[in-house]
Coordinates of C-alpha atoms in Angstrom, one line a residue:
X1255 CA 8.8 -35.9 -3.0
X1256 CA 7.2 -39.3 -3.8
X1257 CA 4.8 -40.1 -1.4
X1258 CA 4.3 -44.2 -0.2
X1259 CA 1.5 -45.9 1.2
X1260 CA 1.9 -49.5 3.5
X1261 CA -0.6 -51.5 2.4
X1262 CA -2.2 -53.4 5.7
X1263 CA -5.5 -56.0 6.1
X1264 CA -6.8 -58.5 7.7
X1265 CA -7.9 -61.7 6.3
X1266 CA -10.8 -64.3 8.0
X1267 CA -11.9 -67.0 6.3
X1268 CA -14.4 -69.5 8.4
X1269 CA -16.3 -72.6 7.4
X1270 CA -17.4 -76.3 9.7
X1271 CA -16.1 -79.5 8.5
X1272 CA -12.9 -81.3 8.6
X1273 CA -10.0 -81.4 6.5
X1274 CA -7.0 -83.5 6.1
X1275 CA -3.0 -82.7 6.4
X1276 CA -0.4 -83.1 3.6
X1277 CA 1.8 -85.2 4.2
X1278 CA 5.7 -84.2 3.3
X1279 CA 7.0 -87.1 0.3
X1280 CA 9.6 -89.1 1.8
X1281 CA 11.3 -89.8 -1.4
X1282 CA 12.6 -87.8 -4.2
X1283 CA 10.1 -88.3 -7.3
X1284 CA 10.5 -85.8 -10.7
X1285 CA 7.0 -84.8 -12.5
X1286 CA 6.2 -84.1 -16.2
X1287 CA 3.5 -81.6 -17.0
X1288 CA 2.2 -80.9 -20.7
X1289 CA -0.9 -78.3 -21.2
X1290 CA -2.6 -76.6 -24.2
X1291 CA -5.4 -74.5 -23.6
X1292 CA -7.0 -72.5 -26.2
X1293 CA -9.4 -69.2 -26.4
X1294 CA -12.2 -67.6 -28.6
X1295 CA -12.8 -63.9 -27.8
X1296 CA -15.8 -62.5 -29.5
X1297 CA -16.0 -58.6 -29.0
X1298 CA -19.1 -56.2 -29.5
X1299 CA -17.9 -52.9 -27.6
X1300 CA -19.4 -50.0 -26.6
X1301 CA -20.4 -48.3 -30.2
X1302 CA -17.6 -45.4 -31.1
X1303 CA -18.1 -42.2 -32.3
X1304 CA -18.0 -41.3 -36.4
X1305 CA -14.5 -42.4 -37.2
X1306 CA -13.8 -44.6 -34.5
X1307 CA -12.3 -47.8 -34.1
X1308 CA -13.7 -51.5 -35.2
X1309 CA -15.8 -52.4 -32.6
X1310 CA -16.6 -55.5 -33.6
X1311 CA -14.1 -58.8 -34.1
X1312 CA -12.7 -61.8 -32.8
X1313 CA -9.2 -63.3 -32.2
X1314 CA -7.8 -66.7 -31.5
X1315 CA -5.2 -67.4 -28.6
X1316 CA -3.6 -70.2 -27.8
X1317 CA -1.2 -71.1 -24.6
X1318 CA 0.8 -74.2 -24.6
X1319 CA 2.9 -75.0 -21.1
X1320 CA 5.6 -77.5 -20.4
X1321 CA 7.2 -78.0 -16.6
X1322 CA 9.0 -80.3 -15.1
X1323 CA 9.4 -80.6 -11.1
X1324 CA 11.9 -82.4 -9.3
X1325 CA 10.7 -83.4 -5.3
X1326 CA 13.2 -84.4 -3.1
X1327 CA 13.5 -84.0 1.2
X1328 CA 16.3 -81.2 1.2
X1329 CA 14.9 -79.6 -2.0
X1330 CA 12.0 -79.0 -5.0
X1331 CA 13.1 -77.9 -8.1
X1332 CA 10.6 -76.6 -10.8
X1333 CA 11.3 -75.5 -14.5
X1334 CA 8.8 -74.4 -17.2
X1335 CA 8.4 -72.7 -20.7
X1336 CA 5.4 -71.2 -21.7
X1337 CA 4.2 -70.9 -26.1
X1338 CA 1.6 -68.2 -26.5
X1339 CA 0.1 -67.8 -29.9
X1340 CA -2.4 -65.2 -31.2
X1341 CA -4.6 -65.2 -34.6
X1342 CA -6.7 -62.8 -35.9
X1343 CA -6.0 -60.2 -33.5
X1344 CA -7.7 -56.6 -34.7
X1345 CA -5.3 -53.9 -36.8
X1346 CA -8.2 -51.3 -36.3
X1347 CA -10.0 -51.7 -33.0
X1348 CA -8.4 -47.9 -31.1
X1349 CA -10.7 -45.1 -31.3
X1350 CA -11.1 -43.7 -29.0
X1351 CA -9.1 -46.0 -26.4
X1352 CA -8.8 -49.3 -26.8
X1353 CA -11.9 -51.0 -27.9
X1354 CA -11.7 -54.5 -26.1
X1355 CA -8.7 -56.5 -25.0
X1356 CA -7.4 -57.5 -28.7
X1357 CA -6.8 -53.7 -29.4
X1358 CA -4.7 -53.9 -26.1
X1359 CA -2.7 -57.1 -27.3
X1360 CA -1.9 -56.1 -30.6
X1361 CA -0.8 -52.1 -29.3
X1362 CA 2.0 -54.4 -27.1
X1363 CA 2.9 -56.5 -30.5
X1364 CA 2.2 -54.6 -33.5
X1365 CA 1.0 -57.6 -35.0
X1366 CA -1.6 -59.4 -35.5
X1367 CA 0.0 -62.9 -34.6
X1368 CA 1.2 -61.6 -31.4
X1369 CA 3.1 -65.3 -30.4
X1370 CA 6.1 -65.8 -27.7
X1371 CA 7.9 -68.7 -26.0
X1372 CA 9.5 -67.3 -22.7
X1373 CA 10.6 -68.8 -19.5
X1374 CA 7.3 -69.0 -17.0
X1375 CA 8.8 -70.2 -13.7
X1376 CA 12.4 -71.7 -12.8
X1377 CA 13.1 -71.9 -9.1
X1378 CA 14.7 -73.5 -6.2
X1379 CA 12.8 -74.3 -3.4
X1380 CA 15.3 -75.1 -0.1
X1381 CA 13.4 -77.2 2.9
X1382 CA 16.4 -78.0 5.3
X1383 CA 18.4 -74.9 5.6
X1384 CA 16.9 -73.7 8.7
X1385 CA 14.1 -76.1 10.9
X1386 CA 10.5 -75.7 9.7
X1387 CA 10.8 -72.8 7.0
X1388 CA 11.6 -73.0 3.1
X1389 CA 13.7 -70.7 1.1
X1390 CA 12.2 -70.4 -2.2
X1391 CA 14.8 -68.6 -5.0
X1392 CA 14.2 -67.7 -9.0
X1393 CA 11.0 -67.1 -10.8
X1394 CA 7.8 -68.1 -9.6
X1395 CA 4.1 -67.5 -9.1
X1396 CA 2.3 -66.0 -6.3
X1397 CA -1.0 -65.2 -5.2
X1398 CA -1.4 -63.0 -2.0
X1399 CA -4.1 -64.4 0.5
X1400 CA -3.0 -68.1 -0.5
X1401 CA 0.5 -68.0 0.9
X1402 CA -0.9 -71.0 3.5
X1403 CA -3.3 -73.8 3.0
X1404 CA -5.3 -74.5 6.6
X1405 CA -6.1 -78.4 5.6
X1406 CA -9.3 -77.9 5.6
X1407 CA -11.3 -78.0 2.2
X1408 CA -14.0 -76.1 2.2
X1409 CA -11.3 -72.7 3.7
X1410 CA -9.1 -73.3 0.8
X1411 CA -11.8 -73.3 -1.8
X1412 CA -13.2 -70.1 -0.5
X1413 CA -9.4 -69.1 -0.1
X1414 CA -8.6 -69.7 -3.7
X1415 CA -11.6 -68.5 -5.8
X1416 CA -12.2 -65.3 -3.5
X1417 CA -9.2 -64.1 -2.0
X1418 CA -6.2 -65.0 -3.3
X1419 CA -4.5 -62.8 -6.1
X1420 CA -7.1 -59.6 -5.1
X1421 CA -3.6 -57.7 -4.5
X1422 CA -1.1 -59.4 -6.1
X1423 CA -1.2 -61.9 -8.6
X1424 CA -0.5 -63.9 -11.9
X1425 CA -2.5 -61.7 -13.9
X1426 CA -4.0 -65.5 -14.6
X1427 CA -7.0 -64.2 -16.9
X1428 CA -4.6 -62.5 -19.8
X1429 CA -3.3 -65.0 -22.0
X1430 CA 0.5 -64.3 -21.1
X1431 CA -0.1 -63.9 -17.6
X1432 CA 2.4 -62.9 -15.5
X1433 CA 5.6 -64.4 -12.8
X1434 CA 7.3 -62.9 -10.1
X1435 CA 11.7 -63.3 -9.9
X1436 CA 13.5 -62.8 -6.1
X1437 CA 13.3 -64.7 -2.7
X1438 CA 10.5 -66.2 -0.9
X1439 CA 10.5 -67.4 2.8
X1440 CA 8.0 -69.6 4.4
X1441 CA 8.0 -70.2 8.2
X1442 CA 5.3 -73.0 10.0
X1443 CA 6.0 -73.6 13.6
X1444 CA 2.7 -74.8 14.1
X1445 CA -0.6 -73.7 14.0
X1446 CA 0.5 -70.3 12.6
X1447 CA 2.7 -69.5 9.3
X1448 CA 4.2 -66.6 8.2
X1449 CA 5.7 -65.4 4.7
X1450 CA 8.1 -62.7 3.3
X1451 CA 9.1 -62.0 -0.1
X1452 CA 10.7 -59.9 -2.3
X1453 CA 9.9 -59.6 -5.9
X1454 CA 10.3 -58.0 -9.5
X1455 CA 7.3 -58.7 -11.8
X1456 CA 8.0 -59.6 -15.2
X1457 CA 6.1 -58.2 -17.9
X1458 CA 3.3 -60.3 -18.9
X1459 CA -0.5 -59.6 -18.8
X1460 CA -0.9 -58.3 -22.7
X1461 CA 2.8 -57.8 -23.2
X1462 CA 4.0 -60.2 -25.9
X1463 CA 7.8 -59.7 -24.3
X1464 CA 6.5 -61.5 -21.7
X1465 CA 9.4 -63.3 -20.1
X1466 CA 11.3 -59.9 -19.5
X1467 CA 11.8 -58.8 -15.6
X1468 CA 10.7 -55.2 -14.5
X1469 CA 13.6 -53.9 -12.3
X1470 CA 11.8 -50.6 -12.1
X1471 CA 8.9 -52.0 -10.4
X1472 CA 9.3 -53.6 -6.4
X1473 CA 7.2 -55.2 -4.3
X1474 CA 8.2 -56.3 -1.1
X1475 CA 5.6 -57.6 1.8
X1476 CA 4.8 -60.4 4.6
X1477 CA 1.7 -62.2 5.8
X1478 CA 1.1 -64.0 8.6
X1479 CA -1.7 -66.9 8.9
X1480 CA -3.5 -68.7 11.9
X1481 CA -5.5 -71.4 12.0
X1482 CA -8.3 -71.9 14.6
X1483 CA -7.1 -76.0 15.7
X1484 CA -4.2 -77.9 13.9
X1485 CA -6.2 -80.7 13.2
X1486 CA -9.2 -79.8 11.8
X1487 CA -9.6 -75.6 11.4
X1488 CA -12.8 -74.2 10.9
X1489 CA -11.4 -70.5 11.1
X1490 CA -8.2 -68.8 9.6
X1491 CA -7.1 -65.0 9.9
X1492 CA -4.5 -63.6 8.4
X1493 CA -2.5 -60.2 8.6
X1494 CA -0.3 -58.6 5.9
X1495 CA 1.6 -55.8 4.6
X1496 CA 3.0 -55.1 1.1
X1497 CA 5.2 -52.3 -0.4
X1498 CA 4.9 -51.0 -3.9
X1499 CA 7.5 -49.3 -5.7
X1500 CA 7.3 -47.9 -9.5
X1501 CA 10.3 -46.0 -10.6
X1502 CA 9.9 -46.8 -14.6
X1503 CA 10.9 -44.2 -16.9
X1504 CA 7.3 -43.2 -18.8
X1505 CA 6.2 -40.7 -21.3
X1506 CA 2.9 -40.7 -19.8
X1507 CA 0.9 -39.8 -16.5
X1508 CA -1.1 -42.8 -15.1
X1509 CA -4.2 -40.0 -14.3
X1510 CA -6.4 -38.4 -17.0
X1511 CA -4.5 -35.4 -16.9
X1512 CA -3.0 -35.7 -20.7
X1513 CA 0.0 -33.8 -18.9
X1514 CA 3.8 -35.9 -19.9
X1515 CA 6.0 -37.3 -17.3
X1516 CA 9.1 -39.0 -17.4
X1517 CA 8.9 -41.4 -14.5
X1518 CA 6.9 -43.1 -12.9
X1519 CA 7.5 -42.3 -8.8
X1520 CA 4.3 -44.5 -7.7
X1521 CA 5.0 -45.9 -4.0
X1522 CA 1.9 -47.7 -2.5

């Protein structure tokens, strides 16, 4: 019998100061975006045994991004293709295990210019269906713990580099990273916000076949968000619950056991 775990936490973020509110655009307005960023790994790993792997080598990446976002009162609209190209990546760096992440990247390619061009997010977002909450459809990112900004600076910054993505994320430091297709809802009455989702994954993280959806793998989940004042919070808490689900088909266990499996039947 599979056995599932509901994930549940509480989230409190607190700061002094004063922060200001975004203000909704009144007018429809359509946004260009154009990014290249590049990488230099250098690995040195741990020293293998006789025979092992090459523990020393380096490998080029580079990620190119293109979006484009269309703002409008009833609606945002937001396309984008991501480019990801490798160089150099190791032939000979397994044994035993993986040694460094360009072992891991060219295990998912088989090549040592592991390169893709795949759809990164297209989505609907839907602002005047029902009063004060958004339907969001397609692919997009997510980051849980930043489903609300609280409007006040100094939260948000601790928000974004220390809690958000710690459970489920964009897989934002591999160099395909990672997007999530299904339904968002977002709900703001006032001083208080809530969000559900549902999701599949896509691939991502070191896979080159990165634009691909994982219908085996679910996650479903809600948070809710309070600020301390409307105008100027110095405190925000947060609840959540998420459900993970894992029904691949695998040829592997994911313990140490060297044992074979068939499926995966992970539920946490």
């Amino acid at each position: 019998m599979p056995r599932a775990l509901l994930a549940t936490g509480l989230m409190l973020l607190w700061t002094t100061g004063t922060g200001a509110q975004t203000a909704t655009p009144s007018t429809a307005s359509t946004s260009w975006t154009l990014r290249d960023w590049s990488r230099v790994e250098m690995w040195r790993f741990f020293e293998p045994p006789a025979g092992g792997g090459n523990n020393e080598y380096a490998f080029l990446a580079n990620r190119l991004f293109g979006s484009v976002q269309r703002t409008a009162r009833a609606y945002d609209f937001t396309a984008a293709l991501q480019y990801v190209q490798f160089g150099g990546l190791p032939v000979d760096a397994v044994g035993p295990g993986p040694l460094g992440t360009g072992a891991v990247y060219y295990a998912h390619a088989g090549r040592s210019d592991s390169h893709q061009v795949y759809l990164r997010y297209a989505n609907v977002r839907l602002k005047r269906l029902v009063p004060r909450t958004t339907i969001q459809i397609g692919r997009m990112p997510y980051a849980s713990g930043g489903e609300a900004a609280s409007g006040n600076p100094k939260i948000d910054a601790v928000r974004t580099q220390h809690v958000a993505a710690r459970l489920i994320g964009e897989f934002g430091w591999s160099i395909y990273q990672r997007a999530y297709d299904g339904v968002r809802i977002d709900t703001a009455p006032g001083r208080w916000s809530a969000t559900g989702f549902a999701f599949h994954p896509t691939q991502g993280g070191f896979e080159d076949a990165a634009g691909l959806m994982m219908p085996g793998v679910s996650v479903v989940g809600g948070a809710a968000t309070i600020n301390s004042a409307a105008a100027a919070p110095a405190i925000q808490s947060q609840v959540f619950a998420y459900r993970y689900r894992d029904t691949r088909a695998v040829t592997q266990r994911p313990d140490n056991s060297g044992r074979s499996a068939t499926a995966a039947d992970v539920g946490i």
